[in-house]
């Protein structure tokens, strides 16, 4: 009884403190208290519920039977919207706070919400090497199932809560993308409900224009109801090499060379300053050398980016064997390095051993409880951006990031961008090697002003024929946006499929200048 009594007393004292200070003060200035006492346990309950639900549904094979019925229900909702006069745009009924994006879209309150309850893995076909999934299936679900039967996705984006629909309608990337491209490039088919309520199946050969236009369209061409994605055989471990590199020129040369080597299954860089980085290369293997196995996903282990930094501080190379699923979600526990701003002592060994099994808090719950004041503070004093630029422009890009926002660490992830129709493709007619530069944290540049600094960075990215990931805050005007993205196929299909009265244009849905 004593632990329960102590916990009750602590909870009572916390509530009294909140009463005295005010809830807003606690949420802004002592956010870790609220996160540790409430959001971590609640996140754990969410995870357990969704894991058990996914396991039961897959074992009972109920999802394929229910899928067609659910799709018909979506079609019915769209047709009812049309019969009622198509007075407002449509959007998915999923609450905005449930998305991983930190952007808070207000259109959910003004648009017609179409309820889409599609969150199951429908089929794994190992002969065709395809997994068929519904759009709300998460990367955590996918890895839990596929690795248990010896398969994996060629590109498996990092965070557990990223959904297939978000990765297709937005974009997704991983350290294997230098071989396979972005998440959209491992998809072989999409199934959608269109603006008139009709159902369409599209592949590179069937309804190919729509197939290539869907990625990056943010749900403005139709409602995604299923996708087919390539799978490949998995192995038990990733043999991961760590190499610290100093000097910007040496960093860029090393990173470019490793990204061009197809024998590397995985390539990633963590830049800790403009002149210091650790480049990591990995290959899948079924065997691990004795004494070199590192299960980095265990809750008591140091956060991965801190573990990597030790190689830089000690100026030594390293070789480790990491269990496959641990590697895929290596940045999940610390939300890359964002969690250190929320729980400053989160990487402390005592905290990890006692409470690390509850980490991380769900991003969706962090969004739900942040409040308007904290949201505005984050918007003005925090950066979460991924910019995709040609690899040949990497040195200039890193200098620009350094001078415009000065955020470290920076995530470097290479990817091959095929020359295909759609919103995003290389400038020429051939595939080109690009790099994702991910900046997450508090800018340390003097007199940082979010709008002006980000517009300056966006201008540079446009000048090198790069792209901004659309989950993040975007400050471009309409003309600048369509200078960055190729809207020719997209606009033609919107007119052809009757989308102009059914869905907002992608710019109006995601850009700050257009949102209300």
Short mmCIF file of C-alpha atoms in Angstrom, two decimals:
data_model
loop_
_atom_site.label_atom_id
_atom_site.label_comp_id
_atom_site.label_asym_id
_atom_site.label_seq_id
_atom_site.Cartn_x
_atom_site.Cartn_y
_atom_site.Cartn_z
CA UNK A 1 0.00 0.00 0.00
CA UNK A 2 2.86 2.40 0.76
CA UNK A 3 3.87 2.98 -2.90
CA UNK A 4 0.23 3.65 -3.78
CA UNK A 5 -0.12 6.12 -0.91
CA UNK A 6 3.13 7.87 -1.94
CA UNK A 7 1.94 8.10 -5.53
CA UNK A 8 -1.41 9.53 -4.42
CA UNK A 9 0.34 12.13 -2.25
CA UNK A 10 2.62 13.12 -5.14
CA UNK A 11 -0.37 13.43 -7.47
CA UNK A 12 -2.21 15.58 -4.92
CA UNK A 13 0.80 17.87 -4.46
CA UNK A 14 1.15 18.18 -8.25
CA UNK A 15 -2.52 19.16 -8.61
CA UNK A 16 -2.14 21.76 -5.85
CA UNK A 17 0.95 23.15 -7.60
CA UNK A 18 -0.97 23.34 -10.87
CA UNK A 19 -3.82 25.11 -9.07
CA UNK A 20 -1.42 27.71 -7.69
CA UNK A 21 0.75 28.24 -10.77
CA UNK A 22 -1.90 27.66 -13.40
CA UNK A 23 -2.03 24.87 -15.98
CA UNK A 24 -0.60 27.02 -18.80
CA UNK A 25 2.49 27.91 -16.72
CA UNK A 26 3.18 24.23 -15.98
CA UNK A 27 2.65 23.15 -19.61
CA UNK A 28 5.07 25.80 -20.88
CA UNK A 29 7.79 26.12 -18.21
CA UNK A 30 7.74 22.66 -16.61
CA UNK A 31 6.45 20.54 -19.47
CA UNK A 32 8.51 17.53 -18.44
CA UNK A 33 6.41 17.15 -15.27
CA UNK A 34 3.20 16.82 -17.26
CA UNK A 35 4.85 14.59 -19.87
CA UNK A 36 6.38 12.20 -17.31
CA UNK A 37 3.33 11.94 -15.04
CA UNK A 38 0.61 11.77 -17.68
CA UNK A 39 1.71 11.49 -21.30
CA UNK A 40 4.23 8.67 -20.89
CA UNK A 41 1.75 6.30 -19.16
CA UNK A 42 -1.01 7.30 -21.58
CA UNK A 43 1.28 6.71 -24.58
CA UNK A 44 2.11 3.25 -23.26
CA UNK A 45 -1.59 2.40 -22.94
CA UNK A 46 -2.19 3.59 -26.52
CA UNK A 47 0.68 1.44 -27.81
CA UNK A 48 -0.49 -1.69 -25.98
CA UNK A 49 -4.05 -1.25 -27.23
CA UNK A 50 -3.05 -0.77 -30.88
CA UNK A 51 -0.50 -3.61 -30.77
CA UNK A 52 -3.03 -6.08 -29.33
CA UNK A 53 -5.72 -4.92 -31.74
CA UNK A 54 -3.44 -5.31 -34.79
CA UNK A 55 -2.32 -8.77 -33.65
CA UNK A 56 -5.87 -10.01 -33.08
CA UNK A 57 -7.16 -8.59 -36.37
CA UNK A 58 -4.34 -10.17 -38.36
CA UNK A 59 -4.66 -13.56 -36.61
CA UNK A 60 -8.42 -13.65 -37.18
CA UNK A 61 -7.95 -12.49 -40.80
CA UNK A 62 -10.94 -10.20 -40.33
CA UNK A 63 -9.43 -7.15 -42.03
CA UNK A 64 -9.75 -8.41 -45.67
CA UNK A 65 -13.42 -9.31 -45.07
CA UNK A 66 -14.22 -5.92 -43.54
CA UNK A 67 -12.12 -3.87 -45.97
CA UNK A 68 -14.59 -3.85 -48.88
CA UNK A 69 -17.43 -2.92 -46.54
CA UNK A 70 -15.40 -0.01 -45.14
CA UNK A 71 -14.53 1.21 -48.64
CA UNK A 72 -18.21 1.12 -49.62
CA UNK A 73 -18.97 3.23 -46.55
CA UNK A 74 -16.42 5.83 -47.67
CA UNK A 75 -17.96 5.85 -51.15
CA UNK A 76 -21.39 6.34 -49.57
CA UNK A 77 -20.16 9.34 -47.55
CA UNK A 78 -18.67 10.95 -50.67
CA UNK A 79 -21.87 10.42 -52.68
CA UNK A 80 -23.97 11.89 -49.87
CA UNK A 81 -21.67 14.94 -49.85
CA UNK A 82 -22.24 15.27 -53.59
CA UNK A 83 -26.03 14.88 -53.27
CA UNK A 84 -26.09 17.58 -50.58
CA UNK A 85 -24.64 20.09 -53.02
CA UNK A 86 -20.85 19.78 -52.55
CA UNK A 87 -20.91 22.93 -50.44
CA UNK A 88 -17.46 22.57 -48.85
CA UNK A 89 -14.22 20.75 -49.60
CA UNK A 90 -13.77 17.24 -48.25
CA UNK A 91 -10.97 15.92 -46.03
CA UNK A 92 -10.36 12.83 -43.91
CA UNK A 93 -12.11 12.83 -40.55
CA UNK A 94 -8.97 11.84 -38.67
CA UNK A 95 -8.28 14.54 -36.03
CA UNK A 96 -5.32 16.78 -36.88
CA UNK A 97 -3.61 16.11 -33.55
CA UNK A 98 -3.26 12.41 -34.43
CA UNK A 99 -0.83 13.14 -37.27
CA UNK A 100 2.94 13.11 -36.73
CA UNK A 101 3.31 16.47 -38.47
CA UNK A 102 3.74 19.34 -36.01
CA UNK A 103 1.62 21.56 -38.25
CA UNK A 104 -1.90 22.19 -36.96
CA UNK A 105 -4.30 22.45 -39.91
CA UNK A 106 -7.55 24.29 -39.20
CA UNK A 107 -9.32 23.02 -42.31
CA UNK A 108 -10.73 20.04 -40.37
CA UNK A 109 -13.21 22.44 -38.77
CA UNK A 110 -14.47 23.92 -42.04
CA UNK A 111 -14.30 20.98 -44.48
CA UNK A 112 -16.62 17.98 -44.77
CA UNK A 113 -14.99 15.22 -42.69
CA UNK A 114 -15.07 11.79 -44.35
CA UNK A 115 -14.54 9.10 -41.74
CA UNK A 116 -11.87 6.61 -42.83
CA UNK A 117 -11.31 3.79 -40.36
CA UNK A 118 -8.69 1.83 -42.29
CA UNK A 119 -5.79 0.71 -40.08
CA UNK A 120 -5.06 -2.93 -40.88
CA UNK A 121 -2.57 -5.04 -42.82
CA UNK A 122 -4.69 -6.86 -45.41
CA UNK A 123 -2.32 -9.40 -46.95
CA UNK A 124 1.29 -10.50 -47.12
CA UNK A 125 2.10 -12.28 -50.40
CA UNK A 126 5.65 -13.61 -50.18
CA UNK A 127 5.47 -15.13 -53.69
CA UNK A 128 4.72 -11.78 -55.30
CA UNK A 129 6.79 -10.06 -52.60
CA UNK A 130 3.99 -7.62 -51.83
CA UNK A 131 2.25 -6.44 -48.67
CA UNK A 132 -1.20 -4.88 -49.09
CA UNK A 133 -2.14 -2.44 -46.36
CA UNK A 134 -4.73 0.16 -45.40
CA UNK A 135 -3.61 3.81 -45.16
CA UNK A 136 -3.57 4.13 -41.35
CA UNK A 137 -1.21 1.18 -40.86
CA UNK A 138 1.88 2.41 -39.01
CA UNK A 139 5.54 1.60 -39.51
CA UNK A 140 5.52 0.02 -36.04
CA UNK A 141 2.80 -2.40 -37.17
CA UNK A 142 4.63 -3.20 -40.38
CA UNK A 143 7.99 -3.98 -38.77
CA UNK A 144 6.40 -6.01 -35.96
CA UNK A 145 4.65 -8.28 -38.45
CA UNK A 146 7.10 -8.47 -41.35
CA UNK A 147 10.29 -9.04 -39.33
CA UNK A 148 8.53 -11.81 -37.40
CA UNK A 149 8.08 -13.74 -40.68
CA UNK A 150 11.47 -12.88 -42.19
CA UNK A 151 10.54 -9.97 -44.48
CA UNK A 152 10.86 -6.19 -44.48
CA UNK A 153 10.17 -3.10 -46.56
CA UNK A 154 13.04 -1.85 -48.76
CA UNK A 155 12.41 1.65 -47.33
CA UNK A 156 11.07 1.70 -43.79
CA UNK A 157 10.84 5.27 -42.40
CA UNK A 158 11.99 5.80 -38.88
CA UNK A 159 9.25 6.67 -36.40
CA UNK A 160 6.77 4.02 -35.20
CA UNK A 161 3.67 6.18 -35.65
CA UNK A 162 4.27 7.21 -39.28
CA UNK A 163 1.39 5.87 -41.39
CA UNK A 164 1.44 4.41 -44.88
CA UNK A 165 -1.07 7.03 -46.04
CA UNK A 166 1.04 9.86 -44.66
CA UNK A 167 4.18 8.49 -46.28
CA UNK A 168 2.47 8.19 -49.68
CA UNK A 169 0.41 11.39 -49.66
CA UNK A 170 3.39 13.19 -48.11
CA UNK A 171 6.72 11.41 -48.39
CA UNK A 172 9.00 9.04 -46.52
CA UNK A 173 12.70 8.26 -46.49
CA UNK A 174 15.18 5.95 -44.77
CA UNK A 175 18.89 5.22 -44.84
CA UNK A 176 18.25 2.57 -47.54
CA UNK A 177 16.83 5.20 -49.91
CA UNK A 178 20.12 5.59 -51.79
CA UNK A 179 19.27 2.15 -53.24
CA UNK A 180 15.48 2.22 -53.43
CA UNK A 181 14.37 5.86 -53.52
CA UNK A 182 11.63 7.44 -51.42
CA UNK A 183 8.76 5.49 -49.87
CA UNK A 184 6.59 6.17 -52.93
CA UNK A 185 9.12 4.38 -55.14
CA UNK A 186 8.59 1.02 -53.39
CA UNK A 187 4.80 1.23 -53.84
CA UNK A 188 3.39 -0.81 -56.73
CA UNK A 189 -0.32 0.08 -56.57
CA UNK A 190 -2.76 2.50 -54.95
CA UNK A 191 -6.51 2.16 -54.43
CA UNK A 192 -8.51 5.37 -54.12
CA UNK A 193 -12.03 6.69 -53.79
CA UNK A 194 -12.36 9.69 -56.09
CA UNK A 195 -14.34 12.92 -55.84
CA UNK A 196 -17.43 11.36 -57.45
CA UNK A 197 -17.39 8.36 -55.08
CA UNK A 198 -15.98 5.95 -57.66
CA UNK A 199 -13.24 3.44 -56.83
CA UNK A 200 -10.03 3.28 -58.85
CA UNK A 201 -6.98 1.00 -58.83
CA UNK A 202 -3.78 2.51 -60.24
CA UNK A 203 -0.34 1.12 -61.05
CA UNK A 204 2.54 2.22 -63.32
CA UNK A 205 0.63 0.53 -66.18
CA UNK A 206 -3.03 1.03 -65.17
CA UNK A 207 -4.23 4.61 -64.61
CA UNK A 208 -0.54 5.52 -64.59
CA UNK A 209 -1.04 9.30 -64.54
CA UNK A 210 -2.91 9.06 -61.25
CA UNK A 211 -0.34 6.60 -59.87
CA UNK A 212 2.47 9.12 -60.37
CA UNK A 213 0.43 12.14 -59.26
CA UNK A 214 -0.73 10.74 -55.89
CA UNK A 215 2.60 11.03 -53.97
CA UNK A 216 3.04 14.44 -52.28
CA UNK A 217 -0.59 15.38 -53.16
CA UNK A 218 -1.67 15.40 -49.48
CA UNK A 219 -5.08 13.89 -50.12
CA UNK A 220 -6.16 16.43 -52.75
CA UNK A 221 -6.79 13.96 -55.59
CA UNK A 222 -8.86 11.38 -53.72
CA UNK A 223 -9.03 9.25 -50.58
CA UNK A 224 -6.38 6.52 -50.36
CA UNK A 225 -8.00 3.26 -49.16
CA UNK A 226 -5.21 0.73 -49.76
CA UNK A 227 -1.67 0.40 -51.11
CA UNK A 228 0.53 -2.44 -52.31
CA UNK A 229 4.17 -2.18 -51.28
CA UNK A 230 7.22 -4.23 -52.20
CA UNK A 231 8.81 -6.42 -49.54
CA UNK A 232 12.26 -8.02 -49.48
CA UNK A 233 13.78 -10.84 -47.39
CA UNK A 234 15.08 -9.63 -44.04
CA UNK A 235 18.09 -10.74 -42.02
CA UNK A 236 18.60 -10.69 -38.26
CA UNK A 237 21.13 -7.89 -37.88
CA UNK A 238 22.58 -4.76 -39.38
CA UNK A 239 26.38 -4.75 -39.43
CA UNK A 240 26.90 -1.04 -38.80
CA UNK A 241 30.18 0.84 -39.17
CA UNK A 242 30.73 4.20 -37.47
CA UNK A 243 33.33 6.58 -38.86
CA UNK A 244 33.93 10.06 -37.41
CA UNK A 245 34.96 12.63 -40.03
CA UNK A 246 36.25 16.18 -39.51
CA UNK A 247 36.24 19.02 -42.02
CA UNK A 248 33.24 19.91 -44.18
CA UNK A 249 34.90 18.95 -47.46
CA UNK A 250 35.96 15.55 -46.08
CA UNK A 251 32.48 14.98 -44.64
CA UNK A 252 30.75 15.71 -47.95
CA UNK A 253 33.24 13.62 -49.96
CA UNK A 254 32.95 10.63 -47.62
CA UNK A 255 29.17 10.82 -47.44
CA UNK A 256 28.82 11.09 -51.23
CA UNK A 257 31.16 8.15 -51.89
CA UNK A 258 29.39 5.87 -49.42
CA UNK A 259 25.99 6.87 -50.84
CA UNK A 260 27.11 5.82 -54.32
CA UNK A 261 28.23 2.38 -53.17
CA UNK A 262 25.39 -0.06 -53.84
CA UNK A 263 26.95 -2.69 -51.56
CA UNK A 264 25.96 -0.45 -48.64
CA UNK A 265 22.42 -1.39 -47.66
CA UNK A 266 22.16 1.64 -45.35
CA UNK A 267 23.91 5.03 -45.31
CA UNK A 268 23.35 7.81 -42.77
CA UNK A 269 25.21 10.81 -41.42
CA UNK A 270 24.84 12.78 -38.18
CA UNK A 271 26.40 16.24 -38.34
CA UNK A 272 27.22 17.61 -34.87
CA UNK A 273 28.73 20.86 -36.15
CA UNK A 274 29.68 22.27 -39.53
CA UNK A 275 33.05 20.52 -39.27
CA UNK A 276 32.22 17.32 -37.31
CA UNK A 277 30.14 14.30 -38.32
CA UNK A 278 29.81 10.56 -37.96
CA UNK A 279 29.08 8.64 -41.18
CA UNK A 280 27.38 5.26 -40.73
CA UNK A 281 27.16 2.45 -43.29
CA UNK A 282 25.40 -0.85 -42.76
CA UNK A 283 24.65 -4.18 -44.40
CA UNK A 284 22.14 -6.87 -43.44
CA UNK A 285 23.55 -10.10 -42.05
CA UNK A 286 22.41 -13.21 -40.18
CA UNK A 287 25.61 -13.58 -38.18
CA UNK A 288 27.03 -11.37 -35.41
CA UNK A 289 30.60 -11.35 -34.15
CA UNK A 290 30.90 -12.25 -30.45
CA UNK A 291 30.95 -9.23 -28.16
CA UNK A 292 29.80 -6.77 -30.83
CA UNK A 293 26.03 -7.18 -30.56
CA UNK A 294 24.33 -3.96 -29.44
CA UNK A 295 20.57 -4.05 -28.88
CA UNK A 296 20.16 -0.29 -29.08
CA UNK A 297 16.37 -0.51 -28.92
CA UNK A 298 16.32 -1.74 -25.32
CA UNK A 299 14.75 0.90 -23.09
CA UNK A 300 17.78 1.25 -20.81
CA UNK A 301 20.22 1.90 -23.66
CA UNK A 302 21.57 5.42 -24.36
CA UNK A 303 19.73 7.41 -26.99
CA UNK A 304 21.15 6.54 -30.38
CA UNK A 305 22.38 10.01 -31.38
CA UNK A 306 24.24 10.25 -28.05
CA UNK A 307 25.73 6.81 -28.57
CA UNK A 308 26.92 7.88 -32.04
CA UNK A 309 28.38 11.09 -30.64
CA UNK A 310 30.68 9.08 -28.38
CA UNK A 311 32.53 7.84 -31.48
CA UNK A 312 33.12 11.47 -32.43
CA UNK A 313 34.24 12.53 -28.94
CA UNK A 314 36.68 9.62 -28.65
CA UNK A 315 37.73 9.97 -32.32
CA UNK A 316 37.49 6.25 -33.01
CA UNK A 317 35.81 4.07 -35.61
CA UNK A 318 33.43 1.35 -34.54
CA UNK A 319 31.64 -1.79 -35.71
CA UNK A 320 28.42 -3.06 -34.13
CA UNK A 321 25.75 -5.64 -34.93
CA UNK A 322 22.29 -4.24 -34.30
CA UNK A 323 19.04 -6.29 -34.39
CA UNK A 324 17.12 -5.31 -37.51
CA UNK A 325 14.02 -3.85 -35.88
CA UNK A 326 16.16 -2.00 -33.33
CA UNK A 327 18.04 -0.39 -36.20
CA UNK A 328 14.88 0.64 -38.05
CA UNK A 329 13.59 2.47 -34.98
CA UNK A 330 16.95 3.70 -33.68
CA UNK A 331 15.79 7.32 -33.42
CA UNK A 332 12.28 6.54 -32.17
CA UNK A 333 12.93 6.59 -28.40
CA UNK A 334 14.45 10.07 -28.48
CA UNK A 335 12.28 11.29 -31.42
CA UNK A 336 15.63 11.86 -33.15
CA UNK A 337 16.89 14.45 -30.60
CA UNK A 338 13.67 16.35 -29.96
CA UNK A 339 12.94 14.62 -26.64
CA UNK A 340 15.94 16.26 -24.96
CA UNK A 341 14.09 19.59 -25.17
CA UNK A 342 11.00 18.08 -23.54
CA UNK A 343 12.64 15.82 -20.92
CA UNK A 344 16.13 17.32 -20.40
CA UNK A 345 17.25 14.39 -18.21
CA UNK A 346 15.71 11.74 -20.47
CA UNK A 347 19.08 10.21 -21.40
CA UNK A 348 20.25 10.03 -17.79
CA UNK A 349 20.98 6.36 -16.92
CA UNK A 350 18.77 6.49 -13.81
CA UNK A 351 15.80 7.82 -15.79
CA UNK A 352 16.36 5.29 -18.58
CA UNK A 353 16.44 2.31 -16.22
CA UNK A 354 13.43 3.43 -14.18
CA UNK A 355 11.17 4.97 -16.82
CA UNK A 356 12.76 4.35 -20.24
CA UNK A 357 10.29 1.56 -20.97
CA UNK A 358 7.55 4.21 -21.32
CA UNK A 359 9.52 6.44 -23.71
CA UNK A 360 8.75 8.10 -26.07
CA UNK A 361 5.55 10.04 -25.48
CA UNK A 362 3.33 9.97 -28.54
CA UNK A 363 3.83 13.00 -30.79
CA UNK A 364 0.06 13.16 -31.25
CA UNK A 365 -0.48 13.52 -27.48
CA UNK A 366 2.26 16.16 -27.26
CA UNK A 367 0.41 18.13 -29.96
CA UNK A 368 -2.97 17.66 -28.30
CA UNK A 369 -1.78 19.04 -24.96
CA UNK A 370 0.59 21.80 -26.04
CA UNK A 371 -1.96 24.61 -26.12
CA UNK A 372 -1.97 27.70 -28.35
CA UNK A 373 0.70 29.60 -26.38
CA UNK A 374 3.22 26.76 -26.51
CA UNK A 375 2.40 26.09 -30.17
CA UNK A 376 3.24 29.70 -31.06
CA UNK A 377 6.46 29.54 -29.01
CA UNK A 378 7.49 26.39 -30.88
CA UNK A 379 6.64 28.00 -34.20
CA UNK A 380 8.83 31.03 -33.48
CA UNK A 381 11.71 29.38 -31.59
CA UNK A 382 11.87 25.82 -32.91
CA UNK A 383 12.65 24.31 -36.30
CA UNK A 384 11.48 20.96 -37.67
CA UNK A 385 12.38 20.81 -41.36
CA UNK A 386 13.55 18.33 -43.98
CA UNK A 387 14.97 19.79 -47.18
CA UNK A 388 15.83 17.53 -50.13
CA UNK A 389 18.68 18.84 -52.28
CA UNK A 390 20.92 17.33 -54.98
CA UNK A 391 23.95 15.61 -53.45
CA UNK A 392 26.26 17.78 -55.57
CA UNK A 393 24.94 20.83 -53.66
CA UNK A 394 25.54 19.36 -50.18
CA UNK A 395 28.46 21.64 -49.13
CA UNK A 396 26.55 24.79 -50.14
CA UNK A 397 23.40 23.50 -48.49
CA UNK A 398 25.12 22.81 -45.16
CA UNK A 399 26.69 26.28 -45.17
CA UNK A 400 23.22 27.73 -45.80
CA UNK A 401 21.64 25.72 -42.98
CA UNK A 402 24.47 26.83 -40.70
CA UNK A 403 24.09 30.53 -41.48
CA UNK A 404 20.28 30.66 -41.68
CA UNK A 405 19.20 28.53 -38.69
CA UNK A 406 22.27 26.98 -36.98
CA UNK A 407 20.59 23.82 -35.64
CA UNK A 408 22.58 20.73 -34.63
CA UNK A 409 22.66 17.76 -34.85
CA UNK A 410 21.64 17.59 -38.50
CA UNK A 411 20.41 14.36 -40.07
CA UNK A 412 21.84 13.41 -43.47
CA UNK A 413 20.07 10.72 -45.49
CA UNK A 414 20.88 10.03 -49.16
CA UNK A 415 18.28 8.92 -51.71
CA UNK A 416 18.04 8.25 -55.40
CA UNK A 417 15.34 10.30 -57.16
CA UNK A 418 14.10 8.60 -60.35
CA UNK A 419 13.05 10.61 -63.37
CA UNK A 420 9.30 9.94 -63.21
CA UNK A 421 6.20 12.11 -63.73
CA UNK A 422 4.67 13.81 -60.71
CA UNK A 423 5.26 16.67 -58.29
CA UNK A 424 8.86 15.70 -57.49
CA UNK A 425 11.55 14.63 -59.95
CA UNK A 426 15.11 15.62 -60.96
CA UNK A 427 15.72 18.53 -63.29
CA UNK A 428 17.12 16.30 -66.04
CA UNK A 429 15.87 13.11 -67.67
CA UNK A 430 17.96 10.75 -65.54
CA UNK A 431 17.80 9.61 -61.93
CA UNK A 432 19.87 11.77 -59.58
CA UNK A 433 21.35 11.28 -56.12
CA UNK A 434 19.80 13.62 -53.55
CA UNK A 435 20.22 14.08 -49.81
CA UNK A 436 17.65 14.80 -47.12
CA UNK A 437 18.96 17.43 -44.67
CA UNK A 438 16.91 17.18 -41.48
CA UNK A 439 17.10 20.03 -38.96
CA UNK A 440 15.19 19.56 -35.71
CA UNK A 441 15.69 21.80 -32.70
CA UNK A 442 16.14 25.31 -31.40
CA UNK A 443 17.94 27.67 -33.82
CA UNK A 444 21.10 29.22 -32.41
CA UNK A 445 21.46 31.90 -35.06
CA UNK A 446 21.27 35.43 -33.64
CA UNK A 447 17.94 37.23 -34.01
CA UNK A 448 16.18 34.19 -35.47
CA UNK A 449 12.82 35.10 -36.98
CA UNK A 450 10.94 32.06 -38.24
CA UNK A 451 9.28 33.50 -41.34
CA UNK A 452 12.21 35.46 -42.78
CA UNK A 453 14.83 32.78 -41.98
CA UNK A 454 12.75 29.95 -43.39
CA UNK A 455 11.86 31.91 -46.53
CA UNK A 456 15.56 32.47 -47.08
CA UNK A 457 16.23 28.75 -46.71
CA UNK A 458 13.32 27.84 -49.00
CA UNK A 459 14.69 30.25 -51.63
CA UNK A 460 18.04 28.44 -51.59
CA UNK A 461 16.37 25.04 -51.91
CA UNK A 462 14.37 26.23 -54.92
CA UNK A 463 17.53 27.64 -56.53
CA UNK A 464 19.21 24.20 -56.57
CA UNK A 465 16.06 22.36 -57.71
CA UNK A 466 15.44 20.92 -54.27
CA UNK A 467 12.23 20.18 -52.40
CA UNK A 468 10.78 20.85 -48.97
CA UNK A 469 8.96 18.04 -47.16
CA UNK A 470 5.35 19.13 -46.81
CA UNK A 471 4.78 17.96 -43.22
CA UNK A 472 6.69 21.03 -42.02
CA UNK A 473 5.82 24.72 -41.88
CA UNK A 474 6.05 26.16 -45.40
CA UNK A 475 6.30 29.92 -45.91
CA UNK A 476 6.34 30.11 -49.72
CA UNK A 477 3.74 32.03 -51.69
CA UNK A 478 1.79 30.20 -54.40
CA UNK A 479 4.12 31.16 -57.25
CA UNK A 480 7.21 30.08 -55.29
CA UNK A 481 5.55 26.79 -54.33
CA UNK A 482 4.81 25.85 -57.94
CA UNK A 483 8.31 26.90 -58.88
CA UNK A 484 9.60 24.24 -56.47
CA UNK A 485 7.11 21.49 -57.46
CA UNK A 486 6.04 20.39 -60.94
CA UNK A 487 2.26 20.88 -60.96
CA UNK A 488 1.61 20.10 -64.65
CA UNK A 489 0.31 16.52 -64.20
CA UNK A 490 -1.29 17.33 -60.83
CA UNK A 491 -3.38 20.25 -62.11
CA UNK A 492 -4.45 18.37 -65.23
CA UNK A 493 -5.72 15.46 -63.15
CA UNK A 494 -7.49 17.74 -60.66
CA UNK A 495 -9.48 19.19 -63.53
CA UNK A 496 -10.02 15.81 -65.20
CA UNK A 497 -11.21 14.06 -62.00
CA UNK A 498 -13.43 16.90 -60.73
CA UNK A 499 -11.21 17.62 -57.73
CA UNK A 500 -11.37 21.42 -57.92
CA UNK A 501 -14.71 21.57 -56.07
CA UNK A 502 -14.00 18.52 -53.91
CA UNK A 503 -10.54 19.03 -52.42
CA UNK A 504 -8.39 22.10 -51.73
CA UNK A 505 -5.25 22.53 -53.81
CA UNK A 506 -2.21 21.10 -52.02
CA UNK A 507 -0.78 24.60 -51.56
CA UNK A 508 -3.94 25.83 -49.84
CA UNK A 509 -3.89 22.81 -47.54
CA UNK A 510 -0.33 23.00 -46.25
CA UNK A 511 1.22 26.46 -46.75
CA UNK A 512 1.09 29.05 -43.97
CA UNK A 513 0.29 31.87 -46.39
CA UNK A 514 -2.89 30.08 -47.48
CA UNK A 515 -4.11 28.50 -44.21
CA UNK A 516 -6.82 30.10 -42.16
#
